Short mmCIF file of C-alpha atoms and ligand atoms in Angstrom, two decimals:
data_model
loop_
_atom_site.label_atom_id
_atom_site.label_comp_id
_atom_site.label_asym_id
_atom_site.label_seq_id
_atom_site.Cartn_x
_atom_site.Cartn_y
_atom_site.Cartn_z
CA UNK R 1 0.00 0.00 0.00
CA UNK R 2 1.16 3.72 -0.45
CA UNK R 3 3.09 5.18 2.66
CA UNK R 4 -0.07 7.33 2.68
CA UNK R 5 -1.71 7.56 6.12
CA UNK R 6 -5.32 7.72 7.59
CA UNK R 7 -6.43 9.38 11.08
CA UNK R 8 -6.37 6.29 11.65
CA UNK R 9 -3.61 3.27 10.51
CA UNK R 10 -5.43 0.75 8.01
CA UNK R 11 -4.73 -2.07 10.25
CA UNK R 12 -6.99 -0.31 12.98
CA UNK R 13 -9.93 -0.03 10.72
CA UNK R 14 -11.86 -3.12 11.59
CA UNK R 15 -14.05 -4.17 8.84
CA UNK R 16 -16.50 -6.81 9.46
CA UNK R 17 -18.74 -8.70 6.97
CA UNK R 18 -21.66 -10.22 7.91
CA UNK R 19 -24.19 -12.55 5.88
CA UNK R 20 -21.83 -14.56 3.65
CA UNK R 21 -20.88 -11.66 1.69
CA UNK R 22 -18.48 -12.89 -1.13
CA UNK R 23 -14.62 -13.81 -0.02
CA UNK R 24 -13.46 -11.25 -2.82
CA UNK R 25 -14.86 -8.38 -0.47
CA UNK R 26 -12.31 -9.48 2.04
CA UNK R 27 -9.72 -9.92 -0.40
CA UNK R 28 -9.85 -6.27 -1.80
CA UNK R 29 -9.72 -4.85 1.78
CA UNK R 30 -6.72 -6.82 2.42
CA UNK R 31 -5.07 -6.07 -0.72
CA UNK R 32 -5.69 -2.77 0.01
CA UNK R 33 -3.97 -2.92 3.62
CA UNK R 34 -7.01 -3.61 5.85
CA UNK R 35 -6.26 -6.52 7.56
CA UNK R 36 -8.36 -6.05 10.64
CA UNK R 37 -11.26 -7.90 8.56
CA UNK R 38 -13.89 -10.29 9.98
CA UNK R 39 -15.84 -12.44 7.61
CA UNK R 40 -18.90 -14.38 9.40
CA UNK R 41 -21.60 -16.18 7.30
CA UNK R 42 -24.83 -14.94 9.09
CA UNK R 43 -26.90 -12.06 10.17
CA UNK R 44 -26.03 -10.37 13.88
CA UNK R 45 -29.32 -9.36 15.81
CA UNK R 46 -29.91 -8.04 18.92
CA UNK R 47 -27.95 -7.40 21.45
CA UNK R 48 -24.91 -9.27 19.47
CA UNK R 49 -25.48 -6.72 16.43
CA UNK R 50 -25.16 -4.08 18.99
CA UNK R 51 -21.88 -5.23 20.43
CA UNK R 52 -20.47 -5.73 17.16
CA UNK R 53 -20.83 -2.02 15.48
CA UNK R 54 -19.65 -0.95 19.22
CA UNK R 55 -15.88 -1.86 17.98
CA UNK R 56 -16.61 -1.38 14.09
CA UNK R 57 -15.31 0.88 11.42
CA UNK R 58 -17.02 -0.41 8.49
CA UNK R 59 -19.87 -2.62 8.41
CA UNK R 60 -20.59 -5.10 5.22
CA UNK R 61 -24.04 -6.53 5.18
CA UNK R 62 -26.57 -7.89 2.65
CA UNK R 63 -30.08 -7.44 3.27
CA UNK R 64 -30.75 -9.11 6.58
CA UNK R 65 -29.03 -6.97 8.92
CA UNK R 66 -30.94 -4.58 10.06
CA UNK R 67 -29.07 -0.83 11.10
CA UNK R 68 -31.52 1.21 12.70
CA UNK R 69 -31.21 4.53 14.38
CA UNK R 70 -30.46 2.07 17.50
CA UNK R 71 -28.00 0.38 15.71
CA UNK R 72 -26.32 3.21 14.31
CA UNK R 73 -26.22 4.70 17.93
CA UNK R 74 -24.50 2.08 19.36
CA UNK R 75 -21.99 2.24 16.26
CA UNK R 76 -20.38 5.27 17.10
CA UNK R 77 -16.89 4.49 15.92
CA UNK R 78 -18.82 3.26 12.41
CA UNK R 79 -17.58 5.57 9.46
CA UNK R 80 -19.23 3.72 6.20
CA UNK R 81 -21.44 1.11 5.40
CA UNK R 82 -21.53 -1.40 2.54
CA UNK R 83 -24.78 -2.84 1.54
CA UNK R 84 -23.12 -6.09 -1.12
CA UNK R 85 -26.36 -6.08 -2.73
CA UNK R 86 -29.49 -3.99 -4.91
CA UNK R 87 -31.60 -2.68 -1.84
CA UNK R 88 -30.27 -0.03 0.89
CA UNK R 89 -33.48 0.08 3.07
CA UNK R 90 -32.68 -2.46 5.61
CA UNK R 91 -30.25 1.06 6.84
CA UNK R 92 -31.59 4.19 8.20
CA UNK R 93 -30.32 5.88 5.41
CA UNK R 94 -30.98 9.87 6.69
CA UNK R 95 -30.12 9.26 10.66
CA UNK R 96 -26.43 7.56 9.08
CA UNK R 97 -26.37 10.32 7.13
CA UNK R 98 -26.95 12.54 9.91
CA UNK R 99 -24.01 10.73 11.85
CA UNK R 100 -21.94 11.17 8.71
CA UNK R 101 -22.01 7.79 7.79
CA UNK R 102 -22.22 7.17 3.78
CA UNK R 103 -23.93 4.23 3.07
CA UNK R 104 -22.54 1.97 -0.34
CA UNK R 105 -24.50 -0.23 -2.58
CA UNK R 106 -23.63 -2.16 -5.75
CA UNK R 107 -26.80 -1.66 -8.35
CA UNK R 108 -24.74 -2.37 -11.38
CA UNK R 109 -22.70 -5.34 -10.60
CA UNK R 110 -25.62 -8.52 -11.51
CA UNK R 111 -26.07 -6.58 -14.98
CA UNK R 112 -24.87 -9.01 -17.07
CA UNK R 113 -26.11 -11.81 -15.15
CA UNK R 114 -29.75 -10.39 -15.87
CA UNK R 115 -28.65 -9.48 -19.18
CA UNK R 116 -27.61 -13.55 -20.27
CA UNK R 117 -30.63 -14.94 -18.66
CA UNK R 118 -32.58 -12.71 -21.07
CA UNK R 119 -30.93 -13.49 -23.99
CA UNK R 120 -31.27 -17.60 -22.83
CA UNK R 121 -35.29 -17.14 -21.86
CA UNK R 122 -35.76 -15.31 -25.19
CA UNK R 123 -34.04 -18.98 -27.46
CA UNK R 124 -36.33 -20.98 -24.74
CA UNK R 125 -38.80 -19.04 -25.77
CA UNK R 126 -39.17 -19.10 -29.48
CA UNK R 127 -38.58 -22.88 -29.44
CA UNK R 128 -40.93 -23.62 -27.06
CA UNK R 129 -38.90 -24.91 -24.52
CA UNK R 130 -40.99 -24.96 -21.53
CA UNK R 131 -43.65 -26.91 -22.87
CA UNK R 132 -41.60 -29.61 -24.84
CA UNK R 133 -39.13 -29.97 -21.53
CA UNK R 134 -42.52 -30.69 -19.22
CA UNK R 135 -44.18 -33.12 -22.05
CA UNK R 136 -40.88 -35.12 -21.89
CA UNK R 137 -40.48 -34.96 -18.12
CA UNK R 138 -43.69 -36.53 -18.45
CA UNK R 139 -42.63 -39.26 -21.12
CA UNK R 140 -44.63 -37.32 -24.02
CA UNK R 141 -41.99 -37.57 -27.15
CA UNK R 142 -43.20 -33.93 -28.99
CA UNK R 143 -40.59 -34.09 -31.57
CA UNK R 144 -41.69 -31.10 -34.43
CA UNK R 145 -40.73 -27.73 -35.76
CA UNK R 146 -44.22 -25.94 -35.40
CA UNK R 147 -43.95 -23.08 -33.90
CA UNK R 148 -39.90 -23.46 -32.92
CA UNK R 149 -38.04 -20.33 -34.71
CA UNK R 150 -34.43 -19.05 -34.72
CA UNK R 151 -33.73 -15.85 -32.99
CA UNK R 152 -31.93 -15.06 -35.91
CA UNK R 153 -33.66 -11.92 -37.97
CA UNK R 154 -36.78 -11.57 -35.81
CA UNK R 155 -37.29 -8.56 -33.72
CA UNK R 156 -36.31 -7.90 -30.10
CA UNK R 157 -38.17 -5.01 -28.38
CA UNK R 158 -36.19 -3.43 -25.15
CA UNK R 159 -38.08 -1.31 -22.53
CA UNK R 160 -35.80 0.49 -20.82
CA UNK R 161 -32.55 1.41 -22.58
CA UNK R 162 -30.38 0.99 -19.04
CA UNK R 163 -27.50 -0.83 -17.53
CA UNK R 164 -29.76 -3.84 -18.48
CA UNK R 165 -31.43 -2.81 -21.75
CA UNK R 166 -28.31 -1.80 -22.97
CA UNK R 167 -26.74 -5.35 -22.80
CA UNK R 168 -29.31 -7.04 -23.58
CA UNK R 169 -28.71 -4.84 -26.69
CA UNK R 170 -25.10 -5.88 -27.45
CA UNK R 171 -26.05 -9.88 -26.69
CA UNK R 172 -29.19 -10.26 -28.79
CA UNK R 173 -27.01 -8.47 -32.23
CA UNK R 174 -24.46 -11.18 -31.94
CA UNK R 175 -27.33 -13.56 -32.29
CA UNK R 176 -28.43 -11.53 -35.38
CA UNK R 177 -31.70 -10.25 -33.97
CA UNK R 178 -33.15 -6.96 -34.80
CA UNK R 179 -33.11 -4.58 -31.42
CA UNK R 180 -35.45 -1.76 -30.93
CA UNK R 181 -35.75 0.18 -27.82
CA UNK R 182 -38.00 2.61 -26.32
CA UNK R 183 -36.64 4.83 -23.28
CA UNK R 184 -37.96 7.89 -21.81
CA UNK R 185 -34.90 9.45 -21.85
CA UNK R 186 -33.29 9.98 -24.98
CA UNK R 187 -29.87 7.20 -24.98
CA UNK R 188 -26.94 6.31 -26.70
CA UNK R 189 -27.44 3.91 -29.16
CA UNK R 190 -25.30 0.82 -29.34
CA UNK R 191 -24.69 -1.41 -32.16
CA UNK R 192 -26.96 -0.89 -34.82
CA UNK R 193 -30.02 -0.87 -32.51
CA UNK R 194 -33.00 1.91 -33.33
CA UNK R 195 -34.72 3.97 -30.79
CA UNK R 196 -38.35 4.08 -31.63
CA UNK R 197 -40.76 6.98 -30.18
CA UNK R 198 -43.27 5.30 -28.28
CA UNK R 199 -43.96 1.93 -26.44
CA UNK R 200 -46.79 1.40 -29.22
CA UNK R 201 -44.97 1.69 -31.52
CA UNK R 202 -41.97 -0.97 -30.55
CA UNK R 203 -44.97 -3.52 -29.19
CA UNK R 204 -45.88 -3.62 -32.84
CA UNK R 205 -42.74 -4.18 -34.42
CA UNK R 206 -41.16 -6.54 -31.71
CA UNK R 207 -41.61 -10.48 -31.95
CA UNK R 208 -39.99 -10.38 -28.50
CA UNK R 209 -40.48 -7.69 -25.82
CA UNK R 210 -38.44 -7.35 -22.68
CA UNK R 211 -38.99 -4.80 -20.21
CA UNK R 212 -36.00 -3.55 -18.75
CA UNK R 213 -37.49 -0.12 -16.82
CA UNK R 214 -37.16 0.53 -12.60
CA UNK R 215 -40.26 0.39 -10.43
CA UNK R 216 -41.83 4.21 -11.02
CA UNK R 217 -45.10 5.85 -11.23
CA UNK R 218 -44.26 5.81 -14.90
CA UNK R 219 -43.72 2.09 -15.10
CA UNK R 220 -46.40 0.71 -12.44
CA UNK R 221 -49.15 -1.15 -14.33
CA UNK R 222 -47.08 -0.33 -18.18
CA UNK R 223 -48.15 -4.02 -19.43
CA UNK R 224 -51.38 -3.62 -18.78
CA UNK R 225 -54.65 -5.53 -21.10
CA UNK R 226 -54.48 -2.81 -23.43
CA UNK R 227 -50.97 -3.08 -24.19
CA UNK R 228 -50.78 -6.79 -24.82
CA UNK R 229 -53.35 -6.13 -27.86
CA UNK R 230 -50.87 -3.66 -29.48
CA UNK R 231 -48.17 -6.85 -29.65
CA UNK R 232 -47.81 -8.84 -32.48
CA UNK R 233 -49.96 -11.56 -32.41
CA UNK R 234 -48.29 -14.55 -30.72
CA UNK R 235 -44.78 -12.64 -29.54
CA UNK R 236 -43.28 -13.18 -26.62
CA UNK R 237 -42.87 -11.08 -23.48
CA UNK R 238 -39.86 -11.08 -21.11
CA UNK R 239 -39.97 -9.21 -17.32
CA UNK R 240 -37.28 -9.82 -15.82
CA UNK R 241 -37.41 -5.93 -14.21
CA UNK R 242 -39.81 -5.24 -11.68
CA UNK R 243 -43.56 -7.27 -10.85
CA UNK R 244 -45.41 -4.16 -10.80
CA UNK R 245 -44.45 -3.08 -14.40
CA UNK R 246 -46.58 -5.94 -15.55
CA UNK R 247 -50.64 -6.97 -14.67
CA UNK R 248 -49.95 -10.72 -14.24
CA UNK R 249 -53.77 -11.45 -14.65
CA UNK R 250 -54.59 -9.95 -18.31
CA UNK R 251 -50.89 -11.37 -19.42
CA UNK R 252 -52.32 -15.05 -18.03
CA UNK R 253 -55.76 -13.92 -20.25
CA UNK R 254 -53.89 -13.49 -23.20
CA UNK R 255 -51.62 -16.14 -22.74
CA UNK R 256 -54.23 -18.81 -22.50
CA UNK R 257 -56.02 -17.05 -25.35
CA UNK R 258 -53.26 -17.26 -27.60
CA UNK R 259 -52.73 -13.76 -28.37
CA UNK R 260 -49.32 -13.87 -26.86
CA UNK R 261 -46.96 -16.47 -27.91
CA UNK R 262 -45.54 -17.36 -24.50
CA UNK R 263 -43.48 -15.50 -21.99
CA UNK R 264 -40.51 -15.54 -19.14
CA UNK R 265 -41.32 -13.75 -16.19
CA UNK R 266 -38.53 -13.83 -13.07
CA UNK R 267 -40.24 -11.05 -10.72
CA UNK R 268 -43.54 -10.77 -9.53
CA UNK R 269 -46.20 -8.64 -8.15
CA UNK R 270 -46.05 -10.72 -5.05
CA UNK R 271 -43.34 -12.59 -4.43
CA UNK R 272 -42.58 -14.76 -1.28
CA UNK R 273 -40.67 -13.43 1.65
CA UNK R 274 -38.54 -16.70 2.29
CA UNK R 275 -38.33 -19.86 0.61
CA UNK R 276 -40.92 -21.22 3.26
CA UNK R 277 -43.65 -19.30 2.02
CA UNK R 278 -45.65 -20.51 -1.08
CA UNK R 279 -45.47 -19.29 -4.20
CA UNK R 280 -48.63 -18.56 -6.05
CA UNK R 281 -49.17 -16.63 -9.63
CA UNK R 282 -52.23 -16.68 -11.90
CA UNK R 283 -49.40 -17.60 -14.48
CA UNK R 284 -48.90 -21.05 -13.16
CA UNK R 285 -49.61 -23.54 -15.33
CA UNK R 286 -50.12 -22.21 -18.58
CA UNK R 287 -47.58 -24.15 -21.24
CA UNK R 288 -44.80 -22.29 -22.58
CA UNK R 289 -44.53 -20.01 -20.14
CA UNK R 290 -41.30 -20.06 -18.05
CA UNK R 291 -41.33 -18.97 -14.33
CA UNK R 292 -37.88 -17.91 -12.52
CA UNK R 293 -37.84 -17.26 -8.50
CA UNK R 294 -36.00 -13.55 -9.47
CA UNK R 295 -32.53 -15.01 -10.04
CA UNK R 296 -31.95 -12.76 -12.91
CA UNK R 297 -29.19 -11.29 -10.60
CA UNK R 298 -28.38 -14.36 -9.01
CA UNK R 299 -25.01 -15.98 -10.27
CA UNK R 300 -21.85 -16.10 -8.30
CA UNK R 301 -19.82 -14.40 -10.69
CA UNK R 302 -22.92 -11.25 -9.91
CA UNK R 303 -21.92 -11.89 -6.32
CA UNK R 304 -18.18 -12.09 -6.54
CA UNK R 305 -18.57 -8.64 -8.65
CA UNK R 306 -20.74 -6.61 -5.97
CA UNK R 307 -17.67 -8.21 -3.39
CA UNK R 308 -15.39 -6.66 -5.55
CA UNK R 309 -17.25 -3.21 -6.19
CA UNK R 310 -18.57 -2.75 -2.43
CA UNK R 311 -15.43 -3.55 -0.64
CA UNK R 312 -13.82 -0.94 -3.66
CA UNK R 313 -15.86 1.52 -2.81
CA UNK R 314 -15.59 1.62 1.05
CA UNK R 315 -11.79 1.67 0.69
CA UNK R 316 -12.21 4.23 -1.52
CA UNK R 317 -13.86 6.17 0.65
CA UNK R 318 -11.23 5.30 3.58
CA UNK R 319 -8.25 6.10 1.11
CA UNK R 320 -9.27 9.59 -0.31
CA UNK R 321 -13.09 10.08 0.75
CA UNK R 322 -14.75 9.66 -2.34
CA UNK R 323 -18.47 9.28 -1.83
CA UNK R 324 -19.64 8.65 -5.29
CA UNK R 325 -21.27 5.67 -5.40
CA UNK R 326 -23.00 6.70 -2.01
CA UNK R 327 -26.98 6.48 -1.69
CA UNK R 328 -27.12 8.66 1.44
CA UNK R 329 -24.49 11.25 1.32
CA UNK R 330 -23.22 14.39 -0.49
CA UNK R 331 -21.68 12.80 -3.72
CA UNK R 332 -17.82 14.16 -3.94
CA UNK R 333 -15.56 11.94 -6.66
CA UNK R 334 -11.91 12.52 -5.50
CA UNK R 335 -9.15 11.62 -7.40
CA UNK R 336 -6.42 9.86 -4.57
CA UNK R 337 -4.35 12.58 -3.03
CA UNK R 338 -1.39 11.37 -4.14
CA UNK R 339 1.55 14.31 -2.66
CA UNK R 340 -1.03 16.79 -0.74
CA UNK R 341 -2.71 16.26 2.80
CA UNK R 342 -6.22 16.00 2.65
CA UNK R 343 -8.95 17.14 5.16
CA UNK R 344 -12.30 15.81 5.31
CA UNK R 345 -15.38 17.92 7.08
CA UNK R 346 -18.65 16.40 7.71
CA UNK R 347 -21.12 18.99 9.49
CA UNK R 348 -24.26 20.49 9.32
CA UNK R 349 -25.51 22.23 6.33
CA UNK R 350 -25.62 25.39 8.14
CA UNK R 351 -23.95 28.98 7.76
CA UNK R 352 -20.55 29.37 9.07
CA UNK R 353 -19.15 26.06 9.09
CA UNK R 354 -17.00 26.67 5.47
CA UNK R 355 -15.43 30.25 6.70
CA UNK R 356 -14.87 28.89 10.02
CA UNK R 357 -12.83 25.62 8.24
CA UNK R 358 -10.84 28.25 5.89
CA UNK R 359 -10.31 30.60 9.08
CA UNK R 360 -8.70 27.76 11.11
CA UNK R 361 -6.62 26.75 8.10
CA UNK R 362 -5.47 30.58 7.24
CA UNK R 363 -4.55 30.92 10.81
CA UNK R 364 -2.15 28.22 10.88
CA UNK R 365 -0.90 29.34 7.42
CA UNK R 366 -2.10 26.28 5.56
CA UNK R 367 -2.10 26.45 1.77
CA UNK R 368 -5.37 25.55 0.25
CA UNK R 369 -5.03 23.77 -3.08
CA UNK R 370 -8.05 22.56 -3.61
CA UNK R 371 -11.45 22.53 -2.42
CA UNK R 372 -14.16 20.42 -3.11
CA UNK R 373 -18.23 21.02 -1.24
CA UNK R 374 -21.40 19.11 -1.77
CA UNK R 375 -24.40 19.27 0.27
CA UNK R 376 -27.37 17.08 0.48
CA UNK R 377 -30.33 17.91 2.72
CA UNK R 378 -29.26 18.84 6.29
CA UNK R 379 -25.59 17.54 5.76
CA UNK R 380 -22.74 19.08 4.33
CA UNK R 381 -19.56 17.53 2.84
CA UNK R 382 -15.97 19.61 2.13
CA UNK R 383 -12.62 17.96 1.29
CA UNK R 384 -9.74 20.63 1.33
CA UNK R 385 -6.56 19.53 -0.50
CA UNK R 386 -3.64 21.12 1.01
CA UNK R 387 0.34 21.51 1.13
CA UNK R 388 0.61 20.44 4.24
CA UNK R 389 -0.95 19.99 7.16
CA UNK R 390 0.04 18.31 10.87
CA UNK R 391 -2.87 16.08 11.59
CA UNK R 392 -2.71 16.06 14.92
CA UNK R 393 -2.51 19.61 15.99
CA UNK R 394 -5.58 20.23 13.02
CA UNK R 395 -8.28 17.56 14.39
CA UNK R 396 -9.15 19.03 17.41
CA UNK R 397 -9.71 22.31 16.86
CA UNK R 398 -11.36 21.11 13.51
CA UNK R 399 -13.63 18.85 15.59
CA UNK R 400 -14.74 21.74 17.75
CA UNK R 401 -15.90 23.92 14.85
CA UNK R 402 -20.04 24.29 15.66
CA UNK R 403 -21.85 21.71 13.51
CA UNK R 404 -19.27 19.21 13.17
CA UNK R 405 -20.12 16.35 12.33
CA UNK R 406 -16.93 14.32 11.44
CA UNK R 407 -13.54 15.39 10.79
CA UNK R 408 -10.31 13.15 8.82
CA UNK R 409 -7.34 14.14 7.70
CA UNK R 410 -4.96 11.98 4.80
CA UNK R 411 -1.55 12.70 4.80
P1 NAI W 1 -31.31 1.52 -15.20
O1 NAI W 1 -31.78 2.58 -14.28
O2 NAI W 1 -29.89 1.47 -15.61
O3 NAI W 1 -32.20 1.57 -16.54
C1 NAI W 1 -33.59 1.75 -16.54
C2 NAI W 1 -33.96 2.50 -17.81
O4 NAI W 1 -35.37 2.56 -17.91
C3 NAI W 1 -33.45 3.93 -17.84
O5 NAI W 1 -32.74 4.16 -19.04
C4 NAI W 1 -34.73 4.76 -17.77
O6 NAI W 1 -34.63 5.99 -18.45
C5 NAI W 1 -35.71 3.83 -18.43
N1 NAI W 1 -37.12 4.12 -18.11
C6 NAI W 1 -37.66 4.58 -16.96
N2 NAI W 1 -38.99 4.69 -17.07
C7 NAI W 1 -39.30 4.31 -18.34
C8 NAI W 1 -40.52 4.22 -19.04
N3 NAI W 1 -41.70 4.54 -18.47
N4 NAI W 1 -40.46 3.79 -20.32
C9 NAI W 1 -39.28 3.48 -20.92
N5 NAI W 1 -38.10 3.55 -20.28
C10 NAI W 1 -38.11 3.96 -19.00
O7 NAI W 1 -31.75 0.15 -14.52
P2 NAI W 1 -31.13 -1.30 -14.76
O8 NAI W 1 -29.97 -1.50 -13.88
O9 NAI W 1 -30.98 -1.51 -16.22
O10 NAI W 1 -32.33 -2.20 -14.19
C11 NAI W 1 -33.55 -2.32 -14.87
C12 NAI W 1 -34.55 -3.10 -14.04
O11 NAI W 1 -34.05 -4.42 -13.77
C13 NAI W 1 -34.85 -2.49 -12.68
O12 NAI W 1 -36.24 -2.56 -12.46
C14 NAI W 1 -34.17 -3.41 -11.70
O13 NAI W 1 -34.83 -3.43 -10.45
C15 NAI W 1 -34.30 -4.74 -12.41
N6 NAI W 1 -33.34 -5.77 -11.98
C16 NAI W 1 -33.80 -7.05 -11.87
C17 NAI W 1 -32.94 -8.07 -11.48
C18 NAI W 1 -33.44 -9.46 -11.38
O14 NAI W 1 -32.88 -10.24 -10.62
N7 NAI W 1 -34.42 -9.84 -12.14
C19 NAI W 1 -31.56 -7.79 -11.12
C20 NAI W 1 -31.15 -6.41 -11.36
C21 NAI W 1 -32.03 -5.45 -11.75
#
């Protein structure tokens, strides 16, 4: 590691992951000089949670740990969290805020997971796969070509030009589809995909739709009966995004009616809690349709990625106090400080915390090279790069300013 140094040495930063999260997390911490790092394969609840974020820096968890405003209280030496997964509401997102603690997430990192289960459903689905693997399960021999197609010049619809969409994109060209997309938000195009203007319009020219949008007012209900009568007859629908985005009830209708060809659908209006809960969908049943517990996401490699990007993120945050990738937090991206000291302020967004910061530095003649503020909501975030600056005698009197809420310095 770089002779750079924190407040506090990286082998006093105790890091510990909780539920599992991937071994690569651990590795990048240690390969970054964190070697205080505890791994454990379960949740913490209780009073053992509370005794564990008592002597934590940084807390890794997935989405059974649950950090309250209790939790965070009791966490008082806690300076970041990493959530290794999608969701960040198992955290009290504004009261860790509010104790200037960013919070980390990985949205990105199960992209192409999502993206090659797509692109797998969509052959299943133009050959009929579902059906013919269930007759034969059953000892049925169903041995034609009715009705099977290539993927190969047909046209795939996208929903939702995104991380997803996007990929989806790239995979389906090298299997010579046609893509079209629709997005709200005008996109670059990739490949030699075509934006079209409206959702009508790419339901009529797709033989396969996918729906690759977020949960939003805009998207809740967006399959609904009407739209299934604007598809070709007999194509194919995909969700593999969110279970509102789709009305599960007029897509079993039209399934069983034949107006639409079959479809994959891996998320669901309602979807069980835990695996001892039952599963029910009005879409059970029905032949050639293929049903998915929402493993889109789900592959190790998806896992071993949001290791990789979580743990990268935290350090980065450690190591030069980036807060990007933060869902909580003023966003500041910081290049490492490579050859200047850095101080970090966390306060109130209030008057008089900035000139008092730049008073305290003037007085002790500290050159100011560079300054970087972001504010979000009642917290604010400044990172001063300077020539030089002797941590020690800086911190306290930094610590007192009024509205402090957290104060580092990288030298
Ligand atoms: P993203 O935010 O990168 O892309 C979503 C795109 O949808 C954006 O380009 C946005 O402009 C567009 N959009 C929003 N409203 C729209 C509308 N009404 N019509 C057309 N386009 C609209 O999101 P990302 O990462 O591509 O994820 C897409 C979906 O996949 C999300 O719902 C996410 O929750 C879901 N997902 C599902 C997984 C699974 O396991 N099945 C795993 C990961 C994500």
């Amino acid at each position: 590691m770089p002779d750079q140094r924190l407040t506090r040495p990286r082998d006093q930063i105790r890091v510990l992951l909780l539920e599992g999260i991937h071994e690569r997390a651990e590795r990048a911490f240690r390969d970054a000089g964190y070697s205080s790092v505890t791994r454990l394969p379960d949740a913490l609840r209780g009073q053992d949670l509370l005794d564990a974020v008592a002597e934590t820096e940084i807390i890794g968890i997935r989405s059974r740990t649950q950090l309250t405003p209790e939790v965070l209280e009791a966490g008082e030496r806690l300076f970041a969290i990493g959530c290794f997964c999608i969701g960040t509401n198992q955290v009290a997102l504004e009261e860790a805020a509010r104790r200037g603690v960013p919070v980390f997430h990985a949205p990105h990192s199960n992209t192409r997971s999502v993206a090659e289960l797509v692109i797998g459903l969509s052959v299943m689905l133009m050959r009929d796969v579902a059906r013919k693997s269930r007759l034969a399960h059953d000892g049925i021999w169903r041995k034609s070509a009715v009705g099977s197609h290539e993927l190969r010049g047909k046209t795939l619809g996208i929903v939702g030009y995104g991380h997803i969409g996007s990929q989806v994109s790239i995979l389906a060209e090298a299997f010579g589809l046609n893509v079209i997309y629709h997005d709200i938000v005008p996109k670059l195009t990739l490949g030699n995909a075509h934006p079209v203007p409206s959702l009508d319009e790419l339901l009529a020219g797709s033989d396969i739709v996918s729906l690759h949008v977020p949960e939003t007012d805009s998207t809740r209900g967006l399959m609904a009966a009407a739209r299934f009568d604007r598809m070709k007859p007999g194509a194919y629908l995909i969700n593999a995004s969110r279970g509102s985005v789709v009305d599960v009830d007029a897509l079993a209708e039209r399934l069983k009616d034949g107006r639409i060809g079959g479809a994959a659908v891996d998320v669901f209006p309602k979807e069980p809690k835990s695996k001892d809960e039952p599963f029910v969908s009005p879409l059970q049943g029905i032949p050639n349709v293929i049903l998915t517990p929402h493993v889109g996401g789900s592959t190790e490699e998806a896992q071993e990625a949001i290791g990789k990007d979580v743990a990268g993120q935290l350090v980065a945050y450690s190591d030069s106090g980036a807060t990007t990738a933060s869902v909580n937090f003023p966003q500041l991206a910081l290049a490492p400080h490579d050859d200047v000291h850095r101080v970090l302020h966390t306060h109130r967004n209030r008057p008089g915390v900035l000139s008092a910061i730049n008073d305290l530095l003037a007085d002790r003649n500290v050159n100011i090279l560079g300054q970087h503020l972001q504010t979000r909501g009642e917290v604010g975030y400044v990172v001063l790069d300077v020539d030089e600056v002797d941590a020690e005698e800086i911190l306290p009197p930094l610590r007192a300013i009024d509205g402090t809420i957290r104060a580092r310095v990288l030298y």
